[in-house]
Structures are given as structure tokens and as C-alpha cells.
mmCIF file of C-alpha atoms and ligand atoms in Angstrom:
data_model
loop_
_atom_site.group_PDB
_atom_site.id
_atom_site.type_symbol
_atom_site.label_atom_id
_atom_site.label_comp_id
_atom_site.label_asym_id
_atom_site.label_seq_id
_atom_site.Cartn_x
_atom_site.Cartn_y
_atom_site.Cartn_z
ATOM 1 C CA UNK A 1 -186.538 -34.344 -93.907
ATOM 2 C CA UNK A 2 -184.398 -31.338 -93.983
ATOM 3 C CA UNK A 3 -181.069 -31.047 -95.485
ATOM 4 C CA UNK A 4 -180.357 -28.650 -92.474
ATOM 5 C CA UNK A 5 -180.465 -31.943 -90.047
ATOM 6 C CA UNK A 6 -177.831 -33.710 -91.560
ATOM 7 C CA UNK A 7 -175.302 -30.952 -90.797
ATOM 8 C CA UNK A 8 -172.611 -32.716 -87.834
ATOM 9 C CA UNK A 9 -172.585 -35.674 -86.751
ATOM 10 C CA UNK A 10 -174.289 -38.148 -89.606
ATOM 11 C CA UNK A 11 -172.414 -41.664 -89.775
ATOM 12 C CA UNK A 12 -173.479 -43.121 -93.605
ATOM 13 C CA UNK A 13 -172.311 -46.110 -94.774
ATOM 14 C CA UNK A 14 -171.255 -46.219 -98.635
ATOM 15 C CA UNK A 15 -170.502 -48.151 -100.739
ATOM 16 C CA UNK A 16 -166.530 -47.414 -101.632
ATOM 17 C CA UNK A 17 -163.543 -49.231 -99.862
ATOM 18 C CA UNK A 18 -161.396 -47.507 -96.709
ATOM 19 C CA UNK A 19 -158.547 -45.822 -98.485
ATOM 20 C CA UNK A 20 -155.209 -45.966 -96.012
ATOM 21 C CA UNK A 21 -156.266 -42.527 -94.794
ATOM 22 C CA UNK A 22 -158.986 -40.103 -94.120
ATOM 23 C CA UNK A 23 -160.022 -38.375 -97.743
ATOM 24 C CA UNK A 24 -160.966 -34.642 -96.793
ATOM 25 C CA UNK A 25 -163.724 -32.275 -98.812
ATOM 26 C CA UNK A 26 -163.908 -29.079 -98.527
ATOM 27 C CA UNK A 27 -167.563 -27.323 -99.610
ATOM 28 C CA UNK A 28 -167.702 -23.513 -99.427
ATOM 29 C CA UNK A 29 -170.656 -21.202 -101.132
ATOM 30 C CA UNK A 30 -172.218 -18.194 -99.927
ATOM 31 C CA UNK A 31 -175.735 -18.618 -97.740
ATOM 32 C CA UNK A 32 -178.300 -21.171 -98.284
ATOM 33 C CA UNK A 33 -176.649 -21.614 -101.569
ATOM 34 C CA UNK A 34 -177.368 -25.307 -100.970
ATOM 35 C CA UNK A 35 -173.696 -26.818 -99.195
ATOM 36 C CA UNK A 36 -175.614 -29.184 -97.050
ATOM 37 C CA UNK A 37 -177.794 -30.482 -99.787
ATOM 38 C CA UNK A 38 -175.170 -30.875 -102.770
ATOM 39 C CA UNK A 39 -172.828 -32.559 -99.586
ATOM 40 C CA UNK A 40 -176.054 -35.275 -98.645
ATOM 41 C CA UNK A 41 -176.538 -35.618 -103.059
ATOM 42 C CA UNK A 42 -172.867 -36.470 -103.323
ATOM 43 C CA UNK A 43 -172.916 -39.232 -100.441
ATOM 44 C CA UNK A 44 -176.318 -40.618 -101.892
ATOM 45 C CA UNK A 45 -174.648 -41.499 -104.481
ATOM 46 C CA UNK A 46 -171.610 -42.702 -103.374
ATOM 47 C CA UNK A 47 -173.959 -45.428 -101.247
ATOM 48 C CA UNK A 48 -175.231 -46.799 -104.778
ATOM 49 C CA UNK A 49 -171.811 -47.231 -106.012
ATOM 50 C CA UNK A 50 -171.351 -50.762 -104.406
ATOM 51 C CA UNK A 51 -172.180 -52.064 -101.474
ATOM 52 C CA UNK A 52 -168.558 -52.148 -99.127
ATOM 53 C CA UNK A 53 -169.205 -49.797 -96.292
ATOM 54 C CA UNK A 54 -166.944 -46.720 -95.454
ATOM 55 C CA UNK A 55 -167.898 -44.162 -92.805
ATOM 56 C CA UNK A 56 -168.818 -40.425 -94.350
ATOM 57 C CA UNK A 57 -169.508 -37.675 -92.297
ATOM 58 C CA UNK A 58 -170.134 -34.085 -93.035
ATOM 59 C CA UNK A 59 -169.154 -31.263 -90.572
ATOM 60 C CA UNK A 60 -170.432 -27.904 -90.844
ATOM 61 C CA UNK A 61 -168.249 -24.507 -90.227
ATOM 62 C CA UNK A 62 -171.600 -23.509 -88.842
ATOM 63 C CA UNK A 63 -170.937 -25.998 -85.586
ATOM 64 C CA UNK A 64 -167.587 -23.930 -84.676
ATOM 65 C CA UNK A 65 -168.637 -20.321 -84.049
ATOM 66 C CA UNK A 66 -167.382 -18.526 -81.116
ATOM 67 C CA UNK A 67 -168.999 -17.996 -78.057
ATOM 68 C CA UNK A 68 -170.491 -14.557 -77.465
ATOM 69 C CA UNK A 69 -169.987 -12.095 -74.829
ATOM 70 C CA UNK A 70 -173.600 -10.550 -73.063
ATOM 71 C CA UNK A 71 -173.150 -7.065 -75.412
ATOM 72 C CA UNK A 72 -172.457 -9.756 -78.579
ATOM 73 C CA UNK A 73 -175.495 -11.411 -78.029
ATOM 74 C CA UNK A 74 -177.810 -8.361 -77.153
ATOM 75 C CA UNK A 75 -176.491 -7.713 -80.839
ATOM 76 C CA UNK A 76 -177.592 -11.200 -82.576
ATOM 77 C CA UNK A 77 -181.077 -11.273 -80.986
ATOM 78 C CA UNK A 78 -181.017 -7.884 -83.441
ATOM 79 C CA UNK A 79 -179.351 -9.236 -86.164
ATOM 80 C CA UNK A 80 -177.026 -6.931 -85.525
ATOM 81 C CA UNK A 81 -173.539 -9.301 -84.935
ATOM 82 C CA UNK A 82 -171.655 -10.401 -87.957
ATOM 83 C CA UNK A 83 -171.902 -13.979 -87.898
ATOM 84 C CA UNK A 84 -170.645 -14.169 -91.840
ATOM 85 C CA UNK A 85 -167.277 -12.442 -90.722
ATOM 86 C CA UNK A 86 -164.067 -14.736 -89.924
ATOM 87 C CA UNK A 87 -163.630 -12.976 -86.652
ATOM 88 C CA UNK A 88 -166.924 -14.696 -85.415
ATOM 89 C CA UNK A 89 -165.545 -18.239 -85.835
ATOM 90 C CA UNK A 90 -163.546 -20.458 -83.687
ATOM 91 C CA UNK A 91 -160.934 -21.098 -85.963
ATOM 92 C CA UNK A 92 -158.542 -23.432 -83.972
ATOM 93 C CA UNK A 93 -161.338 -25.768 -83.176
ATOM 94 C CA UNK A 94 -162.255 -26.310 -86.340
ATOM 95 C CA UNK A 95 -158.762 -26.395 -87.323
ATOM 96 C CA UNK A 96 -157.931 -28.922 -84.299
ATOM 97 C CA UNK A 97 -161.016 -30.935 -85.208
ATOM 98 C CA UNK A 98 -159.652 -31.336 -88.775
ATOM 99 C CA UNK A 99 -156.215 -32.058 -88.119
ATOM 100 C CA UNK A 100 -157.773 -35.135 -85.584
ATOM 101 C CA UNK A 101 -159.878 -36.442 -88.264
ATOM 102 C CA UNK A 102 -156.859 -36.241 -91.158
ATOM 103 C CA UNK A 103 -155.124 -38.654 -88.321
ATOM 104 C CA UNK A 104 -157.927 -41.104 -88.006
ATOM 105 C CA UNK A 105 -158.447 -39.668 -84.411
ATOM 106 C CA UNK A 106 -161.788 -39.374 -82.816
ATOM 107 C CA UNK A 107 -163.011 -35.944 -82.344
ATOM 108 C CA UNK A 108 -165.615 -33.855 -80.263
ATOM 109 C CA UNK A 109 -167.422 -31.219 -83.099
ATOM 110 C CA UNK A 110 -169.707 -28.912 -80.921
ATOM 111 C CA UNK A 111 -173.536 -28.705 -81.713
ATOM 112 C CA UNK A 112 -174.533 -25.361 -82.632
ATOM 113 C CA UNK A 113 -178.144 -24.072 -82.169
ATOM 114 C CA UNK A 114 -179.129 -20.859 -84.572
ATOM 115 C CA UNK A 115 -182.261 -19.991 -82.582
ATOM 116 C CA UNK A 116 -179.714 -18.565 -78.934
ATOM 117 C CA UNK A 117 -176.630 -18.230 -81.301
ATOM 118 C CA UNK A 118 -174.747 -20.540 -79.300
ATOM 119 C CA UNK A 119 -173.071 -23.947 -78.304
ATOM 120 C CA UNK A 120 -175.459 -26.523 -76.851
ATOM 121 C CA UNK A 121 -174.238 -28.767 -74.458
ATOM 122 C CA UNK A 122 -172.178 -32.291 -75.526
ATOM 123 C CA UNK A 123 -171.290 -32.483 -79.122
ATOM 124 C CA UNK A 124 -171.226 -35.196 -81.978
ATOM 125 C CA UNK A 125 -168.281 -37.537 -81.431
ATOM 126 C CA UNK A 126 -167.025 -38.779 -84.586
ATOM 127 C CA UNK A 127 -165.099 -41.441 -84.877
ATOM 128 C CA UNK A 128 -162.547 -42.098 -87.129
ATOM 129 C CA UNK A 129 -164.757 -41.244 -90.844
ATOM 130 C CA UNK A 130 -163.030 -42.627 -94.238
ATOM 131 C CA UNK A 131 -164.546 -39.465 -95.904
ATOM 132 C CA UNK A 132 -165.035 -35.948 -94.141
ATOM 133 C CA UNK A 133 -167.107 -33.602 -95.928
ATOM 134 C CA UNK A 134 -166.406 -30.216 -94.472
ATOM 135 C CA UNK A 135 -169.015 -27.494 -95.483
ATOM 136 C CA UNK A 136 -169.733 -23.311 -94.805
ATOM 137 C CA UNK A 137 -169.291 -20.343 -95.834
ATOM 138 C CA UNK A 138 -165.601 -19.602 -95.107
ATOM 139 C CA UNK A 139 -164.121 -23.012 -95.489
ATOM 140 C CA UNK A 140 -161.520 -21.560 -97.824
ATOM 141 C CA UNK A 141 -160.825 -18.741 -96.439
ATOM 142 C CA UNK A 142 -158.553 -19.973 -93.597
ATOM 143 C CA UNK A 143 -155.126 -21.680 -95.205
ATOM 144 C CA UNK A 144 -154.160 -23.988 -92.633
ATOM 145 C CA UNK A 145 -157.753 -25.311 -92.952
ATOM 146 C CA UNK A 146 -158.100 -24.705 -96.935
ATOM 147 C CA UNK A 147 -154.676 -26.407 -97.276
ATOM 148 C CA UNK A 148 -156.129 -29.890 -95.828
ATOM 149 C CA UNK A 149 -158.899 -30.702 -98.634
ATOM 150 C CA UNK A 150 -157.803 -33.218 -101.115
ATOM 151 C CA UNK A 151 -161.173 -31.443 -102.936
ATOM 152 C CA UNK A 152 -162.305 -28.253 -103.232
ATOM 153 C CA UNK A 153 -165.842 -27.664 -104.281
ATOM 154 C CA UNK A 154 -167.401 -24.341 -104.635
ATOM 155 C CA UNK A 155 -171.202 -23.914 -104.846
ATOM 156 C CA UNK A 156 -172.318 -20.980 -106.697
ATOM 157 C CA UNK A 157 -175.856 -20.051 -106.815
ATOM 158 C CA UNK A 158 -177.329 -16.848 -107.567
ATOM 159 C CA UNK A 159 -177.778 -13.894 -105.001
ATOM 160 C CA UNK A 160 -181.655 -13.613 -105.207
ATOM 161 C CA UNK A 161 -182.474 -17.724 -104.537
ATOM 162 C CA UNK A 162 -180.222 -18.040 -101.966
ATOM 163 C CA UNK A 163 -181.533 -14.681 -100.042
ATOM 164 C CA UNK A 164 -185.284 -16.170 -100.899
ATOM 165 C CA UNK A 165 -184.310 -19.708 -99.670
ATOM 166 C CA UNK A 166 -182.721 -18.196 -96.805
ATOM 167 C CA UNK A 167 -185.640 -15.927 -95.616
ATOM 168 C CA UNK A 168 -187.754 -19.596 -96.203
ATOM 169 C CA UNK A 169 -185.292 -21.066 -93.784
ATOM 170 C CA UNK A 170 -184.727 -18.695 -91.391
ATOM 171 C CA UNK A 171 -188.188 -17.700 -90.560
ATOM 172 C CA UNK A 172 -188.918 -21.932 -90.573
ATOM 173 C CA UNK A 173 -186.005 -23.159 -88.739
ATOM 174 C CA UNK A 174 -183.720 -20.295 -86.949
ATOM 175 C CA UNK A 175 -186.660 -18.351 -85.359
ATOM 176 C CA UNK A 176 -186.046 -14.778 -86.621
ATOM 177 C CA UNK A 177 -188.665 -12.679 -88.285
ATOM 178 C CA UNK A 178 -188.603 -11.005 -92.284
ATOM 179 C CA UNK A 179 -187.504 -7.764 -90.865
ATOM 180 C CA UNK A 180 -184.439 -9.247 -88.937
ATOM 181 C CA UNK A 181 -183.700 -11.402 -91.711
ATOM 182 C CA UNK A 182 -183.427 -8.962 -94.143
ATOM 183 C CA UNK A 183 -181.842 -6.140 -92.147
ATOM 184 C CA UNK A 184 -178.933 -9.002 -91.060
ATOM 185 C CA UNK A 185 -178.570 -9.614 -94.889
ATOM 186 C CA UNK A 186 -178.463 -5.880 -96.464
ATOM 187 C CA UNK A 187 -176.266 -4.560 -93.508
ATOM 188 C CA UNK A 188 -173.321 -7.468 -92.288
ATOM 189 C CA UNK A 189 -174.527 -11.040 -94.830
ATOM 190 C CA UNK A 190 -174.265 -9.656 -98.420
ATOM 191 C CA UNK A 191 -171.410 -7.396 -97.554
ATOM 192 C CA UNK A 192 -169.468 -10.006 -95.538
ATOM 193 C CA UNK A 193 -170.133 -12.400 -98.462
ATOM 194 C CA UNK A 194 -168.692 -10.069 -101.305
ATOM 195 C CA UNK A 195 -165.411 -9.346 -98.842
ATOM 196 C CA UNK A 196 -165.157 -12.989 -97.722
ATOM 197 C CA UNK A 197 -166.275 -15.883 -99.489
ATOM 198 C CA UNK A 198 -166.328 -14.419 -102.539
ATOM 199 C CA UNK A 199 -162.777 -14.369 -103.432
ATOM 200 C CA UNK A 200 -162.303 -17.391 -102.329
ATOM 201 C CA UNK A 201 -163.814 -18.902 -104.837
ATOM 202 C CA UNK A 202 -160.583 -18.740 -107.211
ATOM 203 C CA UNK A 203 -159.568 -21.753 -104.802
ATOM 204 C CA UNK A 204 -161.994 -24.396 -105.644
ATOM 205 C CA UNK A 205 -161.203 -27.418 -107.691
ATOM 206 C CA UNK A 206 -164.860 -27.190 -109.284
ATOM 207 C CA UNK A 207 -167.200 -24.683 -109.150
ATOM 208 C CA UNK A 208 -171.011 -26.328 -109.058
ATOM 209 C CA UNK A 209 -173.578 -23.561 -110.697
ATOM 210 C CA UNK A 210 -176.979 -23.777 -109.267
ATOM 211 C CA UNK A 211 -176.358 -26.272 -106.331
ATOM 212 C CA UNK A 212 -178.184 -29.317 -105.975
ATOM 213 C CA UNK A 213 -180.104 -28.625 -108.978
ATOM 214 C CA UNK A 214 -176.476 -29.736 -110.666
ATOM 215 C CA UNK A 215 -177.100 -33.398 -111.369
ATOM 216 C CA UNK A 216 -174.414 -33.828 -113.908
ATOM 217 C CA UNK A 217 -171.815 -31.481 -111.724
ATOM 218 C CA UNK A 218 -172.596 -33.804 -109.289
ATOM 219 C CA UNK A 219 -172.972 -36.931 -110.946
ATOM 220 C CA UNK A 220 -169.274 -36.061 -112.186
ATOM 221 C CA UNK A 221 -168.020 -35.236 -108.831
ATOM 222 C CA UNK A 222 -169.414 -38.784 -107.504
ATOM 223 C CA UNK A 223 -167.358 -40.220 -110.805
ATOM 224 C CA UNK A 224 -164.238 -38.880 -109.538
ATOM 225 C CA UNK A 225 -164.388 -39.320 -105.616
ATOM 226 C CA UNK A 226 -165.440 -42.647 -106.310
ATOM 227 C CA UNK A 227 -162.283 -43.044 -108.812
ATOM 228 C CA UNK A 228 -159.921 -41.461 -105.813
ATOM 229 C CA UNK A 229 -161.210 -43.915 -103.133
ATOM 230 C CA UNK A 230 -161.190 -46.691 -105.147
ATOM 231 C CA UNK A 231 -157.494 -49.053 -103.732
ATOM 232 C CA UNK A 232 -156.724 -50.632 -106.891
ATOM 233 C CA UNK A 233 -156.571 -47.543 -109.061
ATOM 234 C CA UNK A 234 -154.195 -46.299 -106.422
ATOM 235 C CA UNK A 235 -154.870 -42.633 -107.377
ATOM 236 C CA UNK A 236 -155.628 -41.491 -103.640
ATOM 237 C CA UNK A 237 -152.358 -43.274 -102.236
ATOM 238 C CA UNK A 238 -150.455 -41.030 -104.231
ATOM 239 C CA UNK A 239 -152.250 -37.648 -103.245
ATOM 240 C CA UNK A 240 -149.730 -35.152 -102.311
ATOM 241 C CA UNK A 241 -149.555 -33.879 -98.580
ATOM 242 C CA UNK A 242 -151.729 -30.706 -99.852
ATOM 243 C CA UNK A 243 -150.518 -29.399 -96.686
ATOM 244 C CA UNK A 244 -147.068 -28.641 -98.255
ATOM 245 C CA UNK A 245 -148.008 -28.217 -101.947
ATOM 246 C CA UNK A 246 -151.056 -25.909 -102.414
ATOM 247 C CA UNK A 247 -151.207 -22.816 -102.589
ATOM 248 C CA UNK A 248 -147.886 -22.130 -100.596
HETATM 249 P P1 LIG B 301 -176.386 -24.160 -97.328
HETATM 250 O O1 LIG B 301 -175.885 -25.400 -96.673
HETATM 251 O O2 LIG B 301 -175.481 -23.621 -98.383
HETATM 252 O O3 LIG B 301 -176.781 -23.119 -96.331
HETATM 253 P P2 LIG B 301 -178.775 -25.685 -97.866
HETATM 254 O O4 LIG B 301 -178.428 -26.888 -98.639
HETATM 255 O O5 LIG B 301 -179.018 -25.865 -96.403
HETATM 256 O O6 LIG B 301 -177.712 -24.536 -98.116
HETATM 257 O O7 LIG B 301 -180.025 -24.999 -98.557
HETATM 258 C C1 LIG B 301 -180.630 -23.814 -98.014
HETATM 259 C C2 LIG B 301 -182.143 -23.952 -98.074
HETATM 260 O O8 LIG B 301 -182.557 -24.034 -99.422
HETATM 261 C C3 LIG B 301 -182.657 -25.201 -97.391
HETATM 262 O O9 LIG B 301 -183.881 -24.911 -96.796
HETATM 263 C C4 LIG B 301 -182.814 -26.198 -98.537
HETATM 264 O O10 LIG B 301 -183.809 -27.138 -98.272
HETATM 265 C C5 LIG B 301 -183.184 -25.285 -99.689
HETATM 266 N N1 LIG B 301 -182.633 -25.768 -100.975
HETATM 267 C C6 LIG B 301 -181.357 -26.097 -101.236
HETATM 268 N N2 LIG B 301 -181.185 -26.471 -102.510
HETATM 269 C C7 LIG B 301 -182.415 -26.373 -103.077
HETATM 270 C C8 LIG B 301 -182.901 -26.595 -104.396
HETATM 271 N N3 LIG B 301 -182.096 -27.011 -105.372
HETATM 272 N N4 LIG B 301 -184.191 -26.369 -104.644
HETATM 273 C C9 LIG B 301 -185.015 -25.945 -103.668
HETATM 274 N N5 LIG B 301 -184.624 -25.700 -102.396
HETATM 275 C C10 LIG B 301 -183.348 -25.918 -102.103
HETATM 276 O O1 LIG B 302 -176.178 -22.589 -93.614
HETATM 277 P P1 LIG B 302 -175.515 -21.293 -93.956
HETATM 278 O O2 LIG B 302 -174.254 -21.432 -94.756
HETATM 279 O O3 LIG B 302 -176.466 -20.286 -94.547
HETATM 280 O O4 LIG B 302 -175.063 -20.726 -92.531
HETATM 281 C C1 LIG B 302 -174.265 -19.580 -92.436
HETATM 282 C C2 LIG B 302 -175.129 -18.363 -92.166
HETATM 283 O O5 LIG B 302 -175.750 -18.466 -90.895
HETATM 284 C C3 LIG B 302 -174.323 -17.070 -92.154
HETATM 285 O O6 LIG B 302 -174.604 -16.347 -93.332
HETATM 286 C C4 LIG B 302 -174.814 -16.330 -90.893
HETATM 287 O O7 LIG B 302 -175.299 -15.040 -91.188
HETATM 288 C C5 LIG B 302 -175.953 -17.191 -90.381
HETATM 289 N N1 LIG B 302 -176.016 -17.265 -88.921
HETATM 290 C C6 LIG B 302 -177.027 -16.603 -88.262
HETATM 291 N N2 LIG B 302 -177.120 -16.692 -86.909
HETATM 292 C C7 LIG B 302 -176.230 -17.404 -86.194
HETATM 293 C C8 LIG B 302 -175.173 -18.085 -86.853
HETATM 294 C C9 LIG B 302 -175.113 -17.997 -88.223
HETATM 295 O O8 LIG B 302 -177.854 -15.931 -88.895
HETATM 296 N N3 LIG B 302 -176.337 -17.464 -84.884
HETATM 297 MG MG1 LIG B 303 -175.962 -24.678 -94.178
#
């Protein structure tokens, strides 16, 4: 099964005990530089750490663009709109989806579908996670939203595989065709990347080189997150409100 399918909405069970309060990721990377697949390594693992259950969900930034206007759209079935930009997200959504999970709340997160570049009807309802994994492109570039992650994990894979796993995926899974693809990454993607996500790099706790291929990056990054959530070491009770301390 695809990585892709996992993105919204998956309920896993693992095997680390429920901390007092929601534990927040935050995953950014440029495209197809494998998020969603270094997110569903991470909570593998966790699950073969021991066997008391705690709900883990991922989200993806993907599920919160903006809805398009008619002359928008005419412009994405072109590959023409800038869907890497932060302008084509909804910001306070995502943020407002966030802030409801950080307070054990239940929340709606809208279902996205690539192949009409917009909202499907309904939604995911997820309620109340331990552990939210929060992935896409611009996850750090917003503050309010960077500011929430207890983690920050940056996934940094070379320009040439992601653009080849990206034409792979597209032309599979988002209906577009080579020349679409490519023109949408030359003219707005690569560009928008460089501008955007980029520079936000400098804010990630750990940068992972090569993605999923990273099995001791990752391996380490289970370690800790296991360490965090575990009661009696008591490290995650005494986690700062990152809300007030990062970054200010
Ligand atoms: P992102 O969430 O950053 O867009 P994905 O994890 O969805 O990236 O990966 C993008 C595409 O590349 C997917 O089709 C995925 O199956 C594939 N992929 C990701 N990591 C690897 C890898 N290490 N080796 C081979 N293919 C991979
Ligand atoms: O999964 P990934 O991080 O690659 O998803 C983000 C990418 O999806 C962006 O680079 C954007 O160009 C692309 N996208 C698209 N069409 C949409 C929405 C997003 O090509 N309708
Ligand atoms: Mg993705």
C-alpha cells in the first residue's frame, strides 16, 4: 500500500503510554521528499516499543488548501496555480485544527483530492490523538503553527529523487501528464520551494538526509519520542509551552 493513503485521518495504536497532553510533530521537506513515509516509519516503530495503546495520527498540510475560484482552477488543470506558495493554503484551519487537537478536542480535518484540486465532501474526524504528526511542505513556515511542535523534523532529500519520485507519483496517483508535471515544477514548485520551505529549514530540531532511507535518523528519533512519552521519566510533563518560548 501507498504511503500517500495514510495521509489524514489514520487512528494507530502504539505501544507508548498517554502523556497528560497531546505531544505535537511537526514534519516539513520539500516535494515527495518522503514526509508521509518517514511519518508511517516513525509510528511503526513506536507500535513495537511495547504493547500499551496510544492514539497517533498524522495530518497532512496537503488536506488544508484553499478553495479555488473558476479562473484559479482553469489555472491548476494547467499546472499553472501555485499550489507550493503560502497564499494557496488555508492557514486558520489548519491553525484552528491544531490548536483543537493541542486541547484534546475533536476536530474535523478536510479530505483533499489532488486529481480536481479541491475539498471532497465530509472530512476525517479525529478524536482526541496522544500523538499528532503534522506533515507538508510549509509546516514551518507559519509561526503560530511552527510555534506548537514539541518536534521539529526536517526531511531533506535531494532535488533530482524527489522531482523523479514525484513525476512517478503524479502521473500514478494525481492524474496529470509528464508535460504538466514538469512545466508545474520548473515554473511555480522548484521556485516556490527555494523561496519557501527552504529557509525554513534552519527551524528543525533534526534534519533527516535521504528520508525514509534514514534508518538510524529514524531509529534515533523513535529513541527519543519514545523517551518524551514515556510518564515515569517525566521529560514531556516538563516541556515548555513552545508557544511562548521558541523562536519569539
Ligand atoms: P512526501 O510526503 O514528502 O510528499 P512521500 O513519502 O509521499 O513524500 O514520498 C513520495 C513518493 O516517493 C511516494 O510515491 C513514495 O512511495 C516514494 N518514496 C518515498 N520514500 C522513498 C524511498 N526511500 N525509496 C523509494 N521511494 C520512496
Ligand atoms: O505530498 P507533497 O508534499 O509533494 O504535496 C505537496 C505538493 O503537491 C506541492 O508541491 C504542490 O505543487 C502539489 N499539489 C499539486 N496539486 C494540487 C495540490 C498540491 O500539484 N492540487
Ligand atoms: Mg505528501
Amino acid at each position: 500500500a501507498s504511503f500517500n493513503q495514510i495521509t489524514s485521518g489514520l487512528q494507530l495504536q502504539t505501544g507508548i503510554e498517554r502523556p497528560s497532553k497531546p505531544f505535537l510533530i511537526g514534519i516539513a521537506g520539500g516535494t515527495a521528499s518522503g514526509k508521509s513515509s518517514v511519518c508511517a516509519k516513525i509510528i511503526e516503530q513506536l507500535k513495537h516499543i511495547d504493547s500499551d495503546g496510544q492514539k497517533v495520527v498524522i495530518i497532512s498540510q496537503d488536506s488544508f488548501y484553499r478553495d479555488l475560484n473558476e479562473e484559479e482552477k482553469k489555472k491548476a488543470s494547467k499546472g499553472e496555480f501555485n499550489f507550493d506558495h503560502p497564499d494557496a493554503f488555508d492557514y486558520s484551519r489548519m491553525l484552528q485544527a491544531l490548536k483543537d487537537l493541542a486541547a484534546s478536542k475533536s476536530t474535523l480535518i478536510p479530505k483533499y483530492n489532488y486529481i480536481s484540486c479541491a475539498r471532497e465532501e465530509g472530512g476525517d474526524l479525529l478524536e482526541q490523538p496522544d500523538v499528532i504528526f503534522a506533515e507538508g511542505i510549509l509546516t514551518f513556515y507559519f509561526k503560530e503553527i511552527r510555534d506548537m511542535f514539541h518536534m521539529k523534523l526536517f526531511v531533506d532529500t535531494d532535488a533530482d529523487t524527489r522531482l523523479a519520485r514525484r513525476v512517478a507519483r503524479d502521473v500514478q496517483e494525481r492524474g496529470r501528464d509528464l508535460e504538466h508535471i514538469l512545466n508545474q515544477y520548473t515554473t511555480l514548485v522548484k521556485p516556490a520551494f527555494e523561496e519557501f520551505c527552504l529557509p525554513t529549514k534552519k527551524y528543525a530540531d533534526v534534519i533527516i538526509p535521504r528520508g525514509a532511507d534514514n534508518i538510524v535518523a529514524i531509529d534515533l528519533i523513535v529513541q527519543h519520542i519514545h523517551e518524551l512519552l514515556r510518564p515515569s521519566k517525566n521529560h514531556f510533563f516538563s516541556l515548555p509551552d513552545v508557544s511562548e518560548s521558541l523562536y519569539g
